[in-house]
Short mmCIF file of C-alpha atoms and ligand atoms in Angstrom, two decimals:
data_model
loop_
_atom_site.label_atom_id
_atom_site.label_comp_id
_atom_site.label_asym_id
_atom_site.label_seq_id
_atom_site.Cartn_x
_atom_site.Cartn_y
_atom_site.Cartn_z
CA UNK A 3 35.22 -5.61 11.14
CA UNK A 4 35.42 -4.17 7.59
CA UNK A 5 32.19 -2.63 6.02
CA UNK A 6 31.30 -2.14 2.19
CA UNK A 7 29.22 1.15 2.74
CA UNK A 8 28.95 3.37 5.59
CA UNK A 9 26.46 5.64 5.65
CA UNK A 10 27.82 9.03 8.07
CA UNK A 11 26.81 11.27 10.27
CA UNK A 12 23.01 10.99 9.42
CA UNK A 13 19.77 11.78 11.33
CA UNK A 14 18.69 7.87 11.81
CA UNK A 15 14.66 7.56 12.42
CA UNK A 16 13.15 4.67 14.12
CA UNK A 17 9.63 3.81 15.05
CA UNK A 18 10.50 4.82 18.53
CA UNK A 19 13.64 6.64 18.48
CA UNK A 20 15.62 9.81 16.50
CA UNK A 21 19.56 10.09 17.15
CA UNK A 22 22.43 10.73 14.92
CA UNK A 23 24.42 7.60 13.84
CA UNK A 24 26.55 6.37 11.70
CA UNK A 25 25.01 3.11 9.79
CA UNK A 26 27.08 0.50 8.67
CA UNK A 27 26.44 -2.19 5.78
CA UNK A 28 28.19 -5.51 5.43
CA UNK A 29 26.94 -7.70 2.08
CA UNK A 30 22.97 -7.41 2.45
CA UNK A 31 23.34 -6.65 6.29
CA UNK A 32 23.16 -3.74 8.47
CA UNK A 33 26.30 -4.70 10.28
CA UNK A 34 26.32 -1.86 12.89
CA UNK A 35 24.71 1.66 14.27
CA UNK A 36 26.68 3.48 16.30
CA UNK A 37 29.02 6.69 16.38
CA UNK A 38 32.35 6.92 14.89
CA UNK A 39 32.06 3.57 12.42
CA UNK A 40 33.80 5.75 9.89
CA UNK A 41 37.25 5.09 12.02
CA UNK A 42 36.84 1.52 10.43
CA UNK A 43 37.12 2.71 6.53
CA UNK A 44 38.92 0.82 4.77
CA UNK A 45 40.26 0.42 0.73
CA UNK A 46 36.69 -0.19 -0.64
CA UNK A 47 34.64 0.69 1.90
CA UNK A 48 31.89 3.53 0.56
CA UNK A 49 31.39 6.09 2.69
CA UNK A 50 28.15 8.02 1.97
CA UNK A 51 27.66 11.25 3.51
CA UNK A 52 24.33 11.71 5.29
CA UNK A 53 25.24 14.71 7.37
CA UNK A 54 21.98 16.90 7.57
CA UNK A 55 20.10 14.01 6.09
CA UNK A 56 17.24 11.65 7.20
CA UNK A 57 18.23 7.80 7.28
CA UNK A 58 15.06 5.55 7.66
CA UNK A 59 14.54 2.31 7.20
CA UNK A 60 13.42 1.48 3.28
CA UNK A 61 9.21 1.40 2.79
CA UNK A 62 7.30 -1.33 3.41
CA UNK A 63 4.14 -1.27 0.98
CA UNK A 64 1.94 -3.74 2.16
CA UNK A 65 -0.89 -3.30 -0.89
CA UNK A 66 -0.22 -3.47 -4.24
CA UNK A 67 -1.59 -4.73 -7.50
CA UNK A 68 0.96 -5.01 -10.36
CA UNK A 69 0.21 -6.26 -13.72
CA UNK A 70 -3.16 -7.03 -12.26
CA UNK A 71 -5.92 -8.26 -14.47
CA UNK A 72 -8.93 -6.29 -13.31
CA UNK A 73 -12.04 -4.38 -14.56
CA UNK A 74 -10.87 -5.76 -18.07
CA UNK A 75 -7.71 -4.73 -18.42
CA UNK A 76 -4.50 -5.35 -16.95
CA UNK A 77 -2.74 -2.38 -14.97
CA UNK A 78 -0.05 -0.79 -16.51
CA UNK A 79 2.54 -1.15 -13.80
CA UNK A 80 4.66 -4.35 -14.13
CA UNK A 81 6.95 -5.82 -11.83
CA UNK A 82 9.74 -3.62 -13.69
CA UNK A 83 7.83 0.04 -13.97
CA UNK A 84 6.06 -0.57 -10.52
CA UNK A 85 9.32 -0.84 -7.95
CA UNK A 86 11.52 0.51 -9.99
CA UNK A 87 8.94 3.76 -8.92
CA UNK A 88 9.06 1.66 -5.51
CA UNK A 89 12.69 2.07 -5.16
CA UNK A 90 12.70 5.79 -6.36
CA UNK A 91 9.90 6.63 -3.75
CA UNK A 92 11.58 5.19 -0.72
CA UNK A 93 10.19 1.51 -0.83
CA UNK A 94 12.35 -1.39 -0.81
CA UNK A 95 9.63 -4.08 0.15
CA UNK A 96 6.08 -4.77 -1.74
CA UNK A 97 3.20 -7.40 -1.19
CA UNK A 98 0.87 -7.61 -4.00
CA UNK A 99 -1.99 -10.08 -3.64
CA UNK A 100 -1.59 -13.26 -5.92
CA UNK A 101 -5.51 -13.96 -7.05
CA UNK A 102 -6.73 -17.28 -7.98
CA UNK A 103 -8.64 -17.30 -11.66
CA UNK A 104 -11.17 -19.47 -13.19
CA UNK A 105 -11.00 -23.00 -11.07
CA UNK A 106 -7.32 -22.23 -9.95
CA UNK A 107 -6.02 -22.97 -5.82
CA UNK A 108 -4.23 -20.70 -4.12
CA UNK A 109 -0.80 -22.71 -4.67
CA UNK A 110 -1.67 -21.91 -8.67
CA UNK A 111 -1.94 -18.30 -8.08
CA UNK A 112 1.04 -17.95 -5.81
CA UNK A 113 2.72 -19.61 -8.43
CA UNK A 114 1.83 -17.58 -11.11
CA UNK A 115 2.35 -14.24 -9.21
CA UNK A 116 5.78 -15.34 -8.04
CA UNK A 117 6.70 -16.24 -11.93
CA UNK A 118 5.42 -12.87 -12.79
CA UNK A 119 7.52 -11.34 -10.15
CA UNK A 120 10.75 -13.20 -10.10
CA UNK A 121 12.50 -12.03 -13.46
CA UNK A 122 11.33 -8.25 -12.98
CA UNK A 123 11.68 -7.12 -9.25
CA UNK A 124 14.13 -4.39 -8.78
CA UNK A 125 13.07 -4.38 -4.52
CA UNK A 126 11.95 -7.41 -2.14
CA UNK A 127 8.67 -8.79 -2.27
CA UNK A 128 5.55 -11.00 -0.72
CA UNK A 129 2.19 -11.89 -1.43
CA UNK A 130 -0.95 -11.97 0.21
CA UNK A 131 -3.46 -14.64 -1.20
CA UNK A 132 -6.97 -13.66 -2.13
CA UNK A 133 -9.75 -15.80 -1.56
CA UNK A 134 -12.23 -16.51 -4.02
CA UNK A 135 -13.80 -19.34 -3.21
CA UNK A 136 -13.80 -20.54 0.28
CA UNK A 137 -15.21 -23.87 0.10
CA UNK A 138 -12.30 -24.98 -2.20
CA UNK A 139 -9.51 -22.46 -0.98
CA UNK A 140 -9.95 -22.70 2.62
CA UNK A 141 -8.65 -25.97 2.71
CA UNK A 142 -5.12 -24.57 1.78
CA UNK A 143 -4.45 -22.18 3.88
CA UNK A 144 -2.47 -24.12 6.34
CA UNK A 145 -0.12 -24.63 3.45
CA UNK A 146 0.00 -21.10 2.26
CA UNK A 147 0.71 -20.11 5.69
CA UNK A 148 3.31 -22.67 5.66
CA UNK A 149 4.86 -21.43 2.72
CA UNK A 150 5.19 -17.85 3.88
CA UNK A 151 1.72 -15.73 2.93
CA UNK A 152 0.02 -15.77 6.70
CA UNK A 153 -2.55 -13.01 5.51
CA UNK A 154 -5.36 -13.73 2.70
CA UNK A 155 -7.45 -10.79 1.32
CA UNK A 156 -11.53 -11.43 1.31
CA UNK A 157 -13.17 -8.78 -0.98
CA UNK A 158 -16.63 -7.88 0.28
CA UNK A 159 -17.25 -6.64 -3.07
CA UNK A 160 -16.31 -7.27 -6.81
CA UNK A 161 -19.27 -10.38 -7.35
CA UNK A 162 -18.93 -9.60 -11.34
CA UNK A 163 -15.10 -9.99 -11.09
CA UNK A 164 -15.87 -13.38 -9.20
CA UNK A 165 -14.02 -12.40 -6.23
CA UNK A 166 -16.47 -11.39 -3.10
CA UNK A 167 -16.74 -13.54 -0.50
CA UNK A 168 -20.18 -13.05 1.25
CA UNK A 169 -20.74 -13.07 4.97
CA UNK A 170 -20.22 -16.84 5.98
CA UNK A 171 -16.83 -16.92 4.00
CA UNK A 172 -16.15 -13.83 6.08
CA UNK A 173 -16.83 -15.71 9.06
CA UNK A 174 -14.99 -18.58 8.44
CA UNK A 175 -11.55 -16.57 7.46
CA UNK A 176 -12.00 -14.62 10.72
CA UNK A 177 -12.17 -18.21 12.58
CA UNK A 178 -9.58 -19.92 10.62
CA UNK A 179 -7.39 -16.81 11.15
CA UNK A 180 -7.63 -17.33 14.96
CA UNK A 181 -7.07 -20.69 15.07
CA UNK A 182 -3.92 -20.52 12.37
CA UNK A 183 -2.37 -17.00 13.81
CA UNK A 184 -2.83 -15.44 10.72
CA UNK A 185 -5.15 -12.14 8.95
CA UNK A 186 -7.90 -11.34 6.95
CA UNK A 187 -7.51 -8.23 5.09
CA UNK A 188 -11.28 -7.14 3.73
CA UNK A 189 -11.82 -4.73 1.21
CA UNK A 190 -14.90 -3.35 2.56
CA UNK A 191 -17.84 -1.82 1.03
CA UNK A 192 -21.00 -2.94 1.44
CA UNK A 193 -21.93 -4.97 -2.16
CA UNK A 194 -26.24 -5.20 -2.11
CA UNK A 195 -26.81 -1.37 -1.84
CA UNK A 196 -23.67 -0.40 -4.01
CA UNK A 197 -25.28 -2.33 -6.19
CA UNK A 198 -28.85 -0.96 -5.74
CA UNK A 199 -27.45 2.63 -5.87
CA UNK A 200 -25.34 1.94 -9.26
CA UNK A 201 -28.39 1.00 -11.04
CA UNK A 202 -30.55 3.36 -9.81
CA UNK A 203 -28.33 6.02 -11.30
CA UNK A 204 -27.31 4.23 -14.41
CA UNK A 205 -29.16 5.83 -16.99
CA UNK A 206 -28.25 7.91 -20.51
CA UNK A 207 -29.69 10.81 -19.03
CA UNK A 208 -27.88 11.22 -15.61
CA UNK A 209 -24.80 9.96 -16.97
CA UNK A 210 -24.71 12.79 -19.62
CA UNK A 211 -25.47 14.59 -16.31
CA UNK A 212 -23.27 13.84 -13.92
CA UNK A 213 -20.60 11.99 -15.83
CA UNK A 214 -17.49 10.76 -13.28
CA UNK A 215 -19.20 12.79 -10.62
CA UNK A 216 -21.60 9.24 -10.50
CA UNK A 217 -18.64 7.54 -8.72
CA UNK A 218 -18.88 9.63 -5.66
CA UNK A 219 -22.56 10.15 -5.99
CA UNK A 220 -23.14 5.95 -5.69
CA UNK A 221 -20.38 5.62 -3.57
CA UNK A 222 -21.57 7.46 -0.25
CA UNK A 223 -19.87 6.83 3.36
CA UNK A 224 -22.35 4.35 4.60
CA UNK A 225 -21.48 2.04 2.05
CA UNK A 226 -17.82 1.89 2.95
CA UNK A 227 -18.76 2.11 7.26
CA UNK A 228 -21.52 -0.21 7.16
CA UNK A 229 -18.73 -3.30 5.65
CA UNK A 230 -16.10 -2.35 8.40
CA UNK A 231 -18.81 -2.33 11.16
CA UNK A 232 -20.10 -6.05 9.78
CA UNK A 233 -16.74 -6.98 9.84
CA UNK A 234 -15.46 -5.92 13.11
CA UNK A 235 -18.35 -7.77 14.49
CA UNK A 236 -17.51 -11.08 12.45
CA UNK A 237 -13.95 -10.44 13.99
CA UNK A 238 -15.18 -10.03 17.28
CA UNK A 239 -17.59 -12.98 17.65
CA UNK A 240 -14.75 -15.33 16.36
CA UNK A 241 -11.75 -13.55 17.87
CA UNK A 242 -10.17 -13.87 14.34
CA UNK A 243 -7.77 -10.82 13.29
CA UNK A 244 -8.78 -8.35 10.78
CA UNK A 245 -6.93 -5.52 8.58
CA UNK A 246 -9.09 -3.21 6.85
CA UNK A 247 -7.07 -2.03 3.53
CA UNK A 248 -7.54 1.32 1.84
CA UNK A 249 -9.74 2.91 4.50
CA UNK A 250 -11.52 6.26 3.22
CA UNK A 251 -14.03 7.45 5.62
CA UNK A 252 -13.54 9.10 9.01
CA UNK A 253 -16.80 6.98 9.73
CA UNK A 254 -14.56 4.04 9.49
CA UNK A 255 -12.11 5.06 11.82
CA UNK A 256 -14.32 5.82 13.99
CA UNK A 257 -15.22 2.31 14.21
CA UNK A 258 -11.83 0.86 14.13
CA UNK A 259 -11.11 3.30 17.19
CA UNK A 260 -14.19 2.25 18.95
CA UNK A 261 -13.32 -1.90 17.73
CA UNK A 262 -10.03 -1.18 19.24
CA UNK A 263 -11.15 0.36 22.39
CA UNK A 264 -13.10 -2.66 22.82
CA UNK A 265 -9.90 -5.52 22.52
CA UNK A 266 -10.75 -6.20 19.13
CA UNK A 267 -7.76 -7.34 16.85
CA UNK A 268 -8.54 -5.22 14.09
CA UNK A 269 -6.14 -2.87 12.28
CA UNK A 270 -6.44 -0.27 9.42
CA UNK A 271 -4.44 1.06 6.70
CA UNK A 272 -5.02 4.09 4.61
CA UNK A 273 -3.38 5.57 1.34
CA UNK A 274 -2.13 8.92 0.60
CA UNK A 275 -4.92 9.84 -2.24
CA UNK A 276 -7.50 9.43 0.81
CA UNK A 277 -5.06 12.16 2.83
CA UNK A 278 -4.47 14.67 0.23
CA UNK A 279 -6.96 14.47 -2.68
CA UNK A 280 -10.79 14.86 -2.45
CA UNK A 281 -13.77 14.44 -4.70
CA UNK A 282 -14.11 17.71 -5.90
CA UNK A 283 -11.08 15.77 -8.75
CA UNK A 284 -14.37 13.67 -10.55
CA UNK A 285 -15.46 17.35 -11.25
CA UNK A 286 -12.71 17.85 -13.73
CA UNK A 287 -12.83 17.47 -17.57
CA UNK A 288 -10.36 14.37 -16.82
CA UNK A 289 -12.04 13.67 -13.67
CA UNK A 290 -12.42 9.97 -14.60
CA UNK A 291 -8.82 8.92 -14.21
CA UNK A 292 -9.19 9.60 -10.90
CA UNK A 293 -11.78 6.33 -10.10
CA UNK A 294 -10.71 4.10 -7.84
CA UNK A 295 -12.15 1.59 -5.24
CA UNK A 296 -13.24 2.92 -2.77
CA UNK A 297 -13.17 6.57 -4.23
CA UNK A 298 -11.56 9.76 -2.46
CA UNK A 299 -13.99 11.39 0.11
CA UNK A 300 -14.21 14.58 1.43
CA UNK A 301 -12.09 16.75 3.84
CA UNK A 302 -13.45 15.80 7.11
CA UNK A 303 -12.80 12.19 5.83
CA UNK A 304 -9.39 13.44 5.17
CA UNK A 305 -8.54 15.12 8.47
CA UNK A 306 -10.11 12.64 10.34
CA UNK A 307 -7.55 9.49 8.59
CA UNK A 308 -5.00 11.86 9.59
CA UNK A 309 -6.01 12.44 13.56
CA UNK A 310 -6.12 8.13 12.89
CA UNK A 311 -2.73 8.53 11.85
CA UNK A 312 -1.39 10.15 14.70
CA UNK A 313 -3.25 8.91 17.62
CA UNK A 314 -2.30 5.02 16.02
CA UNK A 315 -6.01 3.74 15.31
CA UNK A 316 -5.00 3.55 11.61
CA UNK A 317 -1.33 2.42 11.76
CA UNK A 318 -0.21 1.99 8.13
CA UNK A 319 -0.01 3.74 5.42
CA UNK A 320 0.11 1.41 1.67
CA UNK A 321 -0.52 2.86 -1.66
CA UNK A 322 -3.14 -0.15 -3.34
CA UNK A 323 -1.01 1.01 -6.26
CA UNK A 324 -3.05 -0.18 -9.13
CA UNK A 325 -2.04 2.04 -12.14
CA UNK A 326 -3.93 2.67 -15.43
CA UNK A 327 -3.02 4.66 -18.52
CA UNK A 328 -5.02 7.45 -20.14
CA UNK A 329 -5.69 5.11 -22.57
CA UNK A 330 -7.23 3.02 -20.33
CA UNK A 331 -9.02 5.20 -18.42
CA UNK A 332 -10.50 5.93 -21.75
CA UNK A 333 -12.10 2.76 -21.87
CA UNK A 334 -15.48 4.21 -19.67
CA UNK A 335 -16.40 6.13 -22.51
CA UNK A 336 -18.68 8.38 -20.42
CA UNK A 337 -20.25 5.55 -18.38
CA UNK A 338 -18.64 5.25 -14.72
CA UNK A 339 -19.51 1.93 -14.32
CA UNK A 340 -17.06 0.89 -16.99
CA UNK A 341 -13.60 2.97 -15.61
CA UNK A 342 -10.89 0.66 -14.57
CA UNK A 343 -10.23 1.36 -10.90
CA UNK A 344 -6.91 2.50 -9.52
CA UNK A 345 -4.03 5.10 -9.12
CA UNK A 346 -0.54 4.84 -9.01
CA UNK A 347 1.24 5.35 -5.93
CA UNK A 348 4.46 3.75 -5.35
CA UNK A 349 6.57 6.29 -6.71
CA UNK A 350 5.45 9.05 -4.89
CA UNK A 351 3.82 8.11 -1.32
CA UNK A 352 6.17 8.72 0.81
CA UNK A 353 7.07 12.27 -0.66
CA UNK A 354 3.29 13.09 -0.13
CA UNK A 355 3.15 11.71 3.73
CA UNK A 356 6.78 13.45 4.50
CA UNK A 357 5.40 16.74 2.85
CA UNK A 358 2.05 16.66 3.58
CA UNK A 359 2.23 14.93 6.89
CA UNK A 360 5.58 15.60 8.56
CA UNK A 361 6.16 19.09 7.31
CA UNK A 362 2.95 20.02 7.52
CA UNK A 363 2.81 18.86 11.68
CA UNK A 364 0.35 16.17 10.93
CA UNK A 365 2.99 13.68 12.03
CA UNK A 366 5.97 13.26 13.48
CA UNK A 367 9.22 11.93 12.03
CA UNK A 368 8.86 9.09 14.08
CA UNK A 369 5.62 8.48 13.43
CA UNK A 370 5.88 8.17 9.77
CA UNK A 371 8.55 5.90 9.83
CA UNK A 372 6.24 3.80 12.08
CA UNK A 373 3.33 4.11 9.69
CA UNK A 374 5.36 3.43 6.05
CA UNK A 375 8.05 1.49 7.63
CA UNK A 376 7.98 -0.16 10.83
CA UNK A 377 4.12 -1.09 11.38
CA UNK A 378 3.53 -2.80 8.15
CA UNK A 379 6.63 -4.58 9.06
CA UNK A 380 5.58 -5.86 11.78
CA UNK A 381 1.84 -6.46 11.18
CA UNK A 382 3.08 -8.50 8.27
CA UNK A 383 5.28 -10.75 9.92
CA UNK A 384 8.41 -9.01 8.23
CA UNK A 385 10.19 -6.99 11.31
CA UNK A 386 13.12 -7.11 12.29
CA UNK A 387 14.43 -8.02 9.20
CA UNK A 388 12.20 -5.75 7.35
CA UNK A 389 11.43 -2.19 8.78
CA UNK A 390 14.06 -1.32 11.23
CA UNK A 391 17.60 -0.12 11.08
CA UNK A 392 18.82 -2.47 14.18
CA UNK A 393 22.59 -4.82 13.69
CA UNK A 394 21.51 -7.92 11.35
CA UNK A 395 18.59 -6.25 9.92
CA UNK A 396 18.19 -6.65 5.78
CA UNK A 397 20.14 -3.40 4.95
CA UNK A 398 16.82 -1.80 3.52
CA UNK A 399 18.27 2.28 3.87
CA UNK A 400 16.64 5.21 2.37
CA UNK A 401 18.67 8.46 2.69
CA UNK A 402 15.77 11.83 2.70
CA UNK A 403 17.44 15.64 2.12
CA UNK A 404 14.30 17.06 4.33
CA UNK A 405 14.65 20.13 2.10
CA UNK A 406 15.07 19.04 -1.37
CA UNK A 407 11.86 19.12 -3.23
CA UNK A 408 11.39 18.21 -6.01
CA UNK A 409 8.48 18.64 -9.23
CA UNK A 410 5.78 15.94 -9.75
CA UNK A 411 6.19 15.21 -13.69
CA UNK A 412 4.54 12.21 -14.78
CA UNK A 413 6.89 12.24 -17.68
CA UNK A 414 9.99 12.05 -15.28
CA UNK A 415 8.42 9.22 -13.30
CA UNK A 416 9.42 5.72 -13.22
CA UNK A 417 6.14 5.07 -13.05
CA UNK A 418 4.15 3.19 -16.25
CA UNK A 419 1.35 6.23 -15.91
CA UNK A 420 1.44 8.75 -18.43
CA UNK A 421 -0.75 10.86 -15.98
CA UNK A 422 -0.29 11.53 -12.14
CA UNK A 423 -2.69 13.06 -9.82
CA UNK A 424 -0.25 14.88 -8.30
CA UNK A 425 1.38 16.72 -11.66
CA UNK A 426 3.12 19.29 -10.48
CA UNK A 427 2.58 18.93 -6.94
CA UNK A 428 6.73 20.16 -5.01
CA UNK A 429 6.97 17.49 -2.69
CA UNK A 430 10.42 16.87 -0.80
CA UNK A 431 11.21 13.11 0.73
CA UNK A 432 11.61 11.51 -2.26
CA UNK A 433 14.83 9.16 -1.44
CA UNK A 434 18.16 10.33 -2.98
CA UNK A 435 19.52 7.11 -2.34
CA UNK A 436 18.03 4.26 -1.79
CA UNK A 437 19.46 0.99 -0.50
CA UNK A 438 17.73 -2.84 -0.88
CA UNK A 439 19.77 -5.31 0.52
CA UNK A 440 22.78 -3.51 1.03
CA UNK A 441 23.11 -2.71 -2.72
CA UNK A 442 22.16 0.92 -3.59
CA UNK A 443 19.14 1.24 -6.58
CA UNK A 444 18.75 4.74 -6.13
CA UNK A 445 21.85 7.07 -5.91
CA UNK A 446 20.91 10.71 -6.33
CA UNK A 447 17.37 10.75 -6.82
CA UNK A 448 18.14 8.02 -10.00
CA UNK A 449 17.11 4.63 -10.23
CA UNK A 450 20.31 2.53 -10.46
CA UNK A 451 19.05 -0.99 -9.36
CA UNK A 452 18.19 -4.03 -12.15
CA UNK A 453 15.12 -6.39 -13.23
CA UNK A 454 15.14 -9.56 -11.23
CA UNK A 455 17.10 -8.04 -7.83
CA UNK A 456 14.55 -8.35 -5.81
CA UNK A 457 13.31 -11.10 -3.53
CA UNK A 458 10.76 -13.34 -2.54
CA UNK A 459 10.52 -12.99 1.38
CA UNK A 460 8.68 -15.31 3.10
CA UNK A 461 6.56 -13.70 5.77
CA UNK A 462 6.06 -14.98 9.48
CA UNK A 463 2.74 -14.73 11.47
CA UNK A 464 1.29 -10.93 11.92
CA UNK A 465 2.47 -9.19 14.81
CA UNK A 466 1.42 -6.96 16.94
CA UNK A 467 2.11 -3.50 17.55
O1 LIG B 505 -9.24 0.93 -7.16
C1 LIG B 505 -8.59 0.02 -6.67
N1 LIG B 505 -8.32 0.07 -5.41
N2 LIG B 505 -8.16 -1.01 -7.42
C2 LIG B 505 -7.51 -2.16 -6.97
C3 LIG B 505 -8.42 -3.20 -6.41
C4 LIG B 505 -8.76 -2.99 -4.98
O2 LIG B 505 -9.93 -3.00 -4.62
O3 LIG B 505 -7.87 -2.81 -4.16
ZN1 LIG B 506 -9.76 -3.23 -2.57
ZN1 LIG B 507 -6.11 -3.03 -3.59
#
């Protein structure tokens, strides 16, 4: 057998194993893992020396927004900016969440995501659907499933973007999902007393006040613990399978844990700005940019996502990159209500969970390869092909110096932010060379992939862990 790249001598990572190997790459293929492959180097054949290196299996971001039309705007990352930062942070697969508008179905908005997607991807790609209407969308999702998206997204909140879906729409996903094999992802925060606590605070006088510092004040735990416990108990009563996105409270986990503990099939992700960042940010003069939906918490919220993280009752780690400029963050003009909602995140999660989490003792190796890698993977109906480095896997390879840090500078980023919230922030694990596919888009710390490379991958029915 002749190979085009082999990658030597690294320290290969799985979900449930850490050896040294040699990794081997035939067209878009892991061909073979195993010792010695080098003996089979032939004219052409690229070897790539991982000696003293980390080889894991490319990132699988299960939540992001791209080019998403939202609190009116659109974010700033396209399909180009937003995985070519993918690919530079380590991630070779996205799914972003194709949204129906106006009186479109959920065929329209694939559609239009997929033509958004298909010219500009530099890594692989899916799509979740989002339900916006249930009476009229329901009805599809047989097809959708059909067609490769066996997880739609119900928001519990966002009525004045025309997107929530209230408690009987709930229901019904949860149902359909058991009956289909497939998962409802809820955004969950609790809509009636958000609402109640937005306009109690919404005055000239408190805003003046308080300015971004109103996000976390409206915003307390209850509202974000009080949605996940209503919808762990829609999951249970129907048997229906639920992923929380973007958890943020240690309240929540605690439920998930307890939901879990219980036979539930319920699942939870979290995102590095809930791990690392905390609300003492919407205290700063540019304290706005940080807004996003659900906001940081505190510490203890922090520490407890990451005791989640470990002991496995919140098993992935996404981004919900959903990037907005200074400019745009502008547009709130000193009233919170009115900040688009979002960070970017593609570019530099990893680096933040490896630093922060692995060297820090937070996590093992192992374990954050399962959390970024392997778990969304599987969950999302992606593994083996996606998230492992096993013979006939998608050769999806991201090679990690474990020392080699380098400086957070929004300006250097691939990123369409011209802001980060971590500038300046030495984090190692970015990927020095990153593979998609078998072709290499990162080679020494540089993106080197194109527009349009990337993928549509259809997804199979969630998995389990
Ligand atoms: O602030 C966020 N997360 N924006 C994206 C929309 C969402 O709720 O995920
Ligand atoms: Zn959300
Ligand atoms: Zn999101």
């Amino acid at each position: 057998m002749t190979y085009d790249t082999i990658v030597r001598g690294g320290t290969v990572v799985a979900a449930d194993s850490v050896k040294k190997a040699d990794v081997a790459i035939k067209g878009e293929k892991i061909a073979a893992v195993g010792q010695k492959l080098s003996r089979a180097k032939r004219d052409g054949t690229t070897i790539i020396d991982a000696a003293g290196k980390y080889v894991i299996p490319g990132g699988v971001d299960a939540h992001v927004h791209l080019e998403l039309p939202f609190c009116g705007t659109i974010s700033s990352d396209d399909w180009s900016t937003g995985t070519r930062a993918a690919a530079r942070g380590g991630v070779t697969t996205v799914i972003d969440f194709a949204i129906p508008f106006g009186d479109q179905t959920l065929e329209d908005a694939f559609n239009a995501w997929a033509a958004k997607a298909k010219s500009k991807a530099c890594v692989d790609y899916s799509f979740h659907v989002a339900i916006t209407n249930w009476q009229r969308q329901g009805p599809e999702l047989p097809k959708l499933i059909e067609m490769g998206c066996p997880s739609f997204k119900q928001f519990m909140i966002y009525e004045s973007e025309g997107w929530q879906s209230d408690d009987r729409a709930l229901f019904l996903g949860l149902e359909l999902s058991r009956k289909c094999g497939a998962m409802v992802m809820v955004h969950a925060e609790s809509s009636r007393v958000l609402d109640e606590l937005i306009a109690r605070h919404h005055t000239t006088e408190l805003m003046e006040k308080y300015g971004a510092r109103l996000h976390p004040m409206t915003r307390p735990n209850f509202i974000e613990a009080e949605a996940i416990q209503r919808a762990v108990m829609w999951a249970q009563a129907t048997g229906g399978c639920l992923y929380i996105v973007h958890m943020s409270t240690g309240e929540g986990a605690d439920i998930v844990r307890a939901a879990q503990a219980r036979g539930a099939r319920v699942y939870a992700e979290t995102c590095p700005q809930y791990l690392v960042l905390d609300d003492s940010v919407f205290a700063r003069p540019d304290g706005n940019l940080y807004a996003s939906c659900p906001q940081v918490k505190k510490k203890k919220d922090s520490r407890r996502l990451w005791q989640g993280l470990k002991r496995g009752e919140v098993c992935v780690i996404s981004t919900d990159t959903c990037t907005f400029t200074r400019e745009q963050k502008a547009m709130w003009n000193g009233d919170w209500t009115r900040i688009p909602m979002g960070l970017p995140g593609l570019e530099t999660s990893l680096p933040i969970v490896y630093t922060r989490g692995v060297l820090a003792k937070k996590l093992s190796m192992r374990q954050f390869v399962a959390r970024c890698c392997t778990n969304p993977a599987k969950i999302m109906g992606l593994y083996p092909r996606k998230g492992g480095i096993t013979k006939g896997a998608d050769a999806d390879l991201v090679i990690i110096d474990p020392k080699k840090r380098l400086k957070v500078d929004h300006a250097t980023l691939e990123t369409n932010a011209d802001w980060s919230p971590y500038q300046g922030w030495s984090l190692a694990g970015f990927a020095e060379h990153t593979f998609c596919r078998g072709r290499r888009i990162v080679e020494n710390y540089k993106f080197a992939g194109e527009n349009g490379y990337g993928r549509f991958v259809p997804r199979g029915k969630p998995g389990r862990l």
